[in-house]
Coordinates of C-alpha atoms and ligand atoms in Angstrom, one line a residue:
M1 CA 89.9 89.8 88.6
K2 CA 89.0 92.3 91.2
H3 CA 90.7 95.8 92.1
I4 CA 90.4 97.4 95.3
L5 CA 90.0 101.0 94.4
D6 CA 87.6 102.4 97.1
I7 CA 86.6 100.4 100.3
T8 CA 83.3 99.5 98.7
D9 CA 84.8 97.3 96.2
L10 CA 84.8 94.8 99.3
S11 CA 81.3 93.6 100.5
V12 CA 80.6 93.7 104.1
E13 CA 80.8 89.9 103.7
E14 CA 84.1 90.1 102.5
I15 CA 85.3 92.3 105.1
G16 CA 84.1 90.0 107.7
R17 CA 86.0 87.1 105.9
L18 CA 89.3 89.3 105.9
I19 CA 89.0 90.1 109.6
T20 CA 88.4 86.2 110.3
V21 CA 91.4 85.2 108.2
A22 CA 93.5 88.2 109.9
E23 CA 92.5 87.0 113.3
D24 CA 93.5 83.4 112.3
I25 CA 97.1 84.4 110.9
I26 CA 97.5 86.5 114.3
Q27 CA 97.0 82.8 115.9
N28 CA 98.6 81.0 113.5
A29 CA 101.3 82.6 111.5
D30 CA 103.3 79.5 110.5
Q31 CA 100.4 78.1 108.7
Y32 CA 100.3 80.9 106.2
Q33 CA 104.2 81.3 105.5
D34 CA 104.2 79.8 102.1
V35 CA 101.1 80.7 100.8
C36 CA 102.1 83.0 98.3
K37 CA 105.2 81.2 97.3
R38 CA 106.8 82.1 93.8
K39 CA 104.0 85.3 93.9
K40 CA 105.1 88.7 93.2
L41 CA 103.7 91.7 94.8
A42 CA 104.8 95.4 92.9
A43 CA 104.6 98.2 95.5
L44 CA 104.5 101.2 93.3
F45 CA 104.8 104.3 95.6
F46 CA 104.5 107.7 93.7
E47 CA 104.1 109.5 97.1
P48 CA 106.0 109.1 100.6
S49 CA 105.1 106.3 102.9
T50 CA 106.4 104.4 106.0
R51 CA 103.4 102.1 107.1
T52 CA 101.4 101.4 104.0
R53 CA 104.3 100.6 101.9
L54 CA 106.4 98.4 104.3
S55 CA 103.4 96.7 105.8
F56 CA 102.4 95.7 102.2
E57 CA 106.3 94.3 101.7
A58 CA 106.1 92.9 105.2
A59 CA 102.8 91.1 104.4
M60 CA 103.9 89.5 101.3
L61 CA 107.1 88.4 102.5
E62 CA 105.4 86.8 105.5
L63 CA 103.1 85.0 102.9
G64 CA 106.6 83.7 101.3
G65 CA 106.3 85.6 98.6
S66 CA 108.6 88.3 97.0
V67 CA 108.1 92.1 96.5
I68 CA 109.7 94.4 93.8
G69 CA 108.8 98.1 93.2
F70 CA 109.9 101.7 93.9
S71 CA 109.3 104.3 96.8
S72 CA 109.4 107.5 95.1
A73 CA 108.1 109.0 91.6
A74 CA 111.8 110.5 91.4
S75 CA 113.2 106.7 90.9
S76 CA 110.7 105.6 88.4
S77 CA 110.4 106.5 84.7
S78 CA 107.4 108.6 85.7
A79 CA 110.4 111.2 86.3
K80 CA 111.0 110.7 82.4
G81 CA 107.5 111.6 81.7
E82 CA 106.2 108.0 81.5
S83 CA 102.3 107.8 82.3
V84 CA 100.9 105.8 85.2
S85 CA 98.8 103.7 82.5
D86 CA 102.2 102.8 80.9
T87 CA 104.2 102.3 84.0
V88 CA 101.2 100.0 85.4
K89 CA 100.9 98.0 82.2
V90 CA 104.4 97.4 82.3
V91 CA 104.8 96.3 85.8
S92 CA 101.8 94.0 85.3
Y93 CA 104.1 91.8 83.2
Y94 CA 106.6 91.3 86.1
A95 CA 103.9 91.1 89.1
D96 CA 100.9 89.2 90.4
I97 CA 99.4 92.0 92.1
I98 CA 100.2 95.9 92.5
A99 CA 99.7 98.2 95.4
M100 CA 100.1 101.6 94.5
R101 CA 100.0 105.0 95.9
H102 CA 99.9 108.1 93.8
P103 CA 99.3 112.0 94.8
K104 CA 96.5 112.4 92.2
E105 CA 92.7 111.4 93.0
G106 CA 91.9 108.7 90.3
A107 CA 94.9 107.5 89.4
P108 CA 94.3 103.8 90.7
V109 CA 91.4 103.8 88.5
A110 CA 93.7 104.7 85.5
A111 CA 95.9 102.0 86.4
A112 CA 93.1 99.4 86.6
A113 CA 91.7 100.3 83.4
V114 CA 95.1 98.7 81.8
S115 CA 96.3 96.3 84.2
D116 CA 96.2 92.7 83.7
V117 CA 96.7 91.9 87.5
P118 CA 94.6 93.0 90.6
I119 CA 95.3 97.1 91.9
I120 CA 95.1 97.9 95.4
N121 CA 94.8 101.6 96.2
A122 CA 97.1 102.4 98.7
G123 CA 96.3 106.1 99.0
D124 CA 95.4 108.4 95.9
G125 CA 95.6 112.3 97.0
G126 CA 93.1 113.3 99.4
H127 CA 90.2 110.9 98.1
N128 CA 90.5 107.3 99.4
H129 CA 92.9 104.8 101.4
P130 CA 91.0 101.6 101.5
T131 CA 93.8 99.4 103.2
Q132 CA 93.9 101.7 106.1
T133 CA 90.5 101.5 106.5
L134 CA 91.0 97.6 106.7
A135 CA 93.7 98.4 109.5
D136 CA 91.1 100.6 111.1
L137 CA 88.1 98.0 111.0
L138 CA 90.3 95.2 112.6
T139 CA 91.4 97.5 115.3
I140 CA 87.8 98.5 116.2
H141 CA 86.8 94.9 116.0
R142 CA 89.4 93.7 118.4
E143 CA 89.0 96.6 120.7
K144 CA 85.0 97.2 120.7
G145 CA 84.0 93.7 119.3
R146 CA 81.4 95.0 116.9
F147 CA 80.6 97.8 114.1
N148 CA 77.2 98.6 115.2
D149 CA 76.0 101.1 117.7
I150 CA 78.9 103.3 118.2
T151 CA 79.9 106.9 118.2
V152 CA 82.8 107.8 116.3
G153 CA 84.4 111.3 116.3
F154 CA 86.7 112.3 113.4
C155 CA 89.2 115.1 114.4
G156 CA 91.4 117.4 112.5
D157 CA 91.9 117.3 108.7
L158 CA 88.7 116.1 107.2
K159 CA 89.1 117.7 104.0
F160 CA 92.5 116.2 102.6
G161 CA 92.0 113.2 105.1
R162 CA 91.8 110.3 102.8
T163 CA 91.5 107.8 105.7
V164 CA 88.5 109.5 107.0
H165 CA 86.3 109.3 103.8
S166 CA 87.5 105.7 103.1
L167 CA 86.3 104.9 106.9
V168 CA 83.1 106.9 106.9
S169 CA 82.4 105.1 103.5
A170 CA 82.8 101.4 105.3
L171 CA 80.7 102.9 108.5
S172 CA 77.9 103.5 106.5
R173 CA 77.1 100.0 105.8
Y174 CA 76.5 99.0 109.7
T175 CA 73.5 100.5 111.7
G176 CA 73.5 102.5 114.8
I177 CA 76.6 104.5 113.9
R178 CA 76.5 108.1 114.9
L179 CA 79.1 110.5 113.6
V180 CA 81.0 113.8 114.7
F181 CA 83.2 115.7 112.8
I182 CA 85.3 117.9 114.8
S183 CA 87.5 120.2 112.3
P184 CA 87.9 124.0 111.7
E185 CA 85.9 125.8 109.1
E186 CA 88.5 125.2 106.5
L187 CA 89.2 121.6 106.9
K188 CA 85.5 120.5 107.0
I189 CA 84.5 117.2 105.8
P190 CA 84.0 117.3 102.0
H191 CA 80.3 118.2 101.1
Y192 CA 80.0 114.8 98.8
I193 CA 81.0 112.8 101.7
K194 CA 78.0 114.4 103.7
T195 CA 75.3 113.8 100.8
D196 CA 76.3 110.9 99.3
I197 CA 77.4 108.4 101.7
V198 CA 76.3 110.2 105.2
E199 CA 72.9 111.5 104.7
K200 CA 72.3 108.9 101.8
N201 CA 72.5 106.2 104.5
H202 CA 70.5 107.9 107.0
M203 CA 73.7 108.2 109.5
P204 CA 73.1 110.7 112.4
Y205 CA 76.0 113.5 112.5
E206 CA 77.1 116.7 113.6
E207 CA 79.8 119.0 113.0
T208 CA 81.6 121.1 115.7
R209 CA 84.8 123.1 115.9
T210 CA 85.4 122.1 119.5
M211 CA 86.9 118.7 120.7
E212 CA 86.1 119.1 124.4
S213 CA 82.6 119.8 123.9
V214 CA 82.1 116.1 122.3
L215 CA 84.7 114.2 123.8
P216 CA 82.6 112.5 126.6
E217 CA 80.2 111.0 124.2
L218 CA 82.7 109.2 121.7
D219 CA 83.3 105.6 121.9
I220 CA 85.9 106.2 119.1
L221 CA 88.1 109.2 118.4
Y222 CA 89.9 109.3 115.2
M223 CA 92.4 111.7 115.3
T224 CA 94.1 113.1 111.7
R225 CA 97.3 115.0 111.1
V226 CA 96.7 118.2 109.1
Q227 CA 98.1 117.6 105.7
G228 CA 100.6 120.3 104.9
E229 CA 101.5 118.7 101.5
R230 CA 98.1 119.2 100.2
F231 CA 97.7 123.0 100.8
F232 CA 98.4 125.8 98.5
N233 CA 99.3 128.1 100.8
E234 CA 101.9 127.7 103.6
A235 CA 100.6 130.4 106.0
D236 CA 97.2 128.4 106.1
Y237 CA 99.1 125.3 107.1
I238 CA 100.9 126.8 109.7
R239 CA 98.0 128.6 111.2
L240 CA 96.0 125.2 111.2
R241 CA 98.3 122.5 112.0
D242 CA 98.1 122.6 115.5
C243 CA 94.3 123.3 115.6
Y244 CA 93.7 120.2 117.8
I245 CA 96.1 118.8 120.0
L246 CA 95.1 115.8 122.4
T247 CA 96.5 115.7 126.0
P248 CA 95.7 113.7 129.3
D249 CA 94.0 116.7 130.6
K250 CA 91.4 116.6 127.5
L251 CA 91.3 112.9 127.8
A252 CA 90.2 113.1 131.6
A253 CA 86.7 113.8 130.3
A254 CA 86.6 111.0 127.8
K255 CA 85.0 107.4 128.4
K256 CA 87.0 105.0 130.2
D257 CA 86.9 102.5 127.2
L258 CA 87.4 105.2 124.8
C259 CA 89.4 103.6 121.5
I260 CA 91.8 106.5 120.2
L261 CA 92.7 105.8 116.7
H262 CA 95.1 107.5 113.9
P263 CA 96.2 106.4 110.9
L264 CA 99.7 108.0 111.5
P265 CA 102.2 109.5 110.6
R266 CA 101.4 111.9 114.0
V267 CA 102.9 115.4 113.9
N268 CA 101.7 117.3 117.2
E269 CA 98.3 116.1 117.5
I270 CA 98.5 113.5 119.9
S271 CA 100.7 114.1 123.0
R272 CA 103.2 111.4 123.7
S273 CA 102.4 111.3 126.8
I274 CA 99.1 109.5 125.8
D275 CA 101.0 106.6 124.3
K276 CA 100.8 104.6 127.3
D277 CA 97.2 105.2 128.0
P278 CA 95.4 101.9 127.0
R279 CA 93.1 103.7 125.3
A280 CA 95.7 104.7 122.9
C281 CA 95.1 102.0 119.8
Y282 CA 97.2 103.8 117.0
F283 CA 100.2 101.5 117.3
K284 CA 97.9 98.4 117.3
Q285 CA 96.1 99.9 114.0
V286 CA 100.0 99.5 112.6
E287 CA 100.0 96.0 113.2
N288 CA 96.5 94.9 112.5
G289 CA 97.2 96.7 109.2
K290 CA 99.8 94.2 107.9
Y291 CA 97.6 91.2 109.0
M292 CA 94.6 92.5 106.9
R293 CA 97.1 93.2 104.0
M294 CA 98.0 89.6 104.2
A295 CA 94.5 88.3 104.1
L296 CA 93.5 90.8 101.3
I297 CA 96.6 89.7 99.0
M298 CA 95.5 86.2 99.4
M299 CA 91.8 87.1 98.7
L300 CA 92.7 89.0 95.6
L301 CA 95.3 86.0 94.4
G302 CA 92.4 83.4 94.9
L303 CA 94.4 81.8 97.8
L304 CA 92.4 82.4 100.8
P305 CA 92.0 79.0 102.4
Ligands
LIG1 N1 98.8 105.4 107.4 C1 99.7 105.5 106.4 O1 99.1 105.7 105.2 O2 100.8 105.7 106.5 P1 101.9 105.8 105.7 O3 101.7 107.5 104.8 O4 103.1 105.8 106.2 O5 101.8 105.0 104.7

């Protein structure tokens, strides 16, 4: 039994397999409609979500399976003091696979320690979000046709942005990737990501505060929201929340084949007027996430063709 707590729980070969299956699902959806018949997914969301929860649910329903779960801690017995471990142990009697989001970093590790069914980390605090990375990777693959030899700029809240941490970790296993981290001082990429992942894998990188100076170099621009819910001080959030806003005039200096990604939800950091630009790929990411979650559910249940 395999859990997906971190993107490195999947090998490069397994990610390649998931991409192949996801692309086949896109072409031949009908062939997958009964694959998970009589299987149940539990979606345990202790923290708000739109895309991740609903795409896991849509993924399981499109595979012919069923879904149970809750969308907030308040509507579960965790509101009465039940531990994550007990909650997961109980749910593993009802479901074949569990997707779990929790505000505490490491909560999915505690869940996996007691679960009798596969656990998928659907986002833990400011730590990791491996299935968003699967959505990101399929989008990069479909837009660029490769993972090697690209310059990727990450912009915004790189401190709390768990999708950034997971994608940097995923990209560290390919060659020729150059990283540009664009953030204010207070929201810089965590030191451990630089030392344990970027530097350890000899990835060239730079850190900067200004988006404009590096935009022309980028093949991929990964925008992120400043995560107000993880700040201790509201005044700091208000001061930093609009530190980067991507607008059409800034984009004029970017490559014609730039791929703009954003895990969403968006607040102000990408102007709505960019949505129709062919370089805007963030709604494609949403759709790709469902296909990769379908492939992942099948893999973890031993149902891949
Ligand atoms: N990208 C993402 O995790 O979105 P949700 O918070 O809506 O699930």
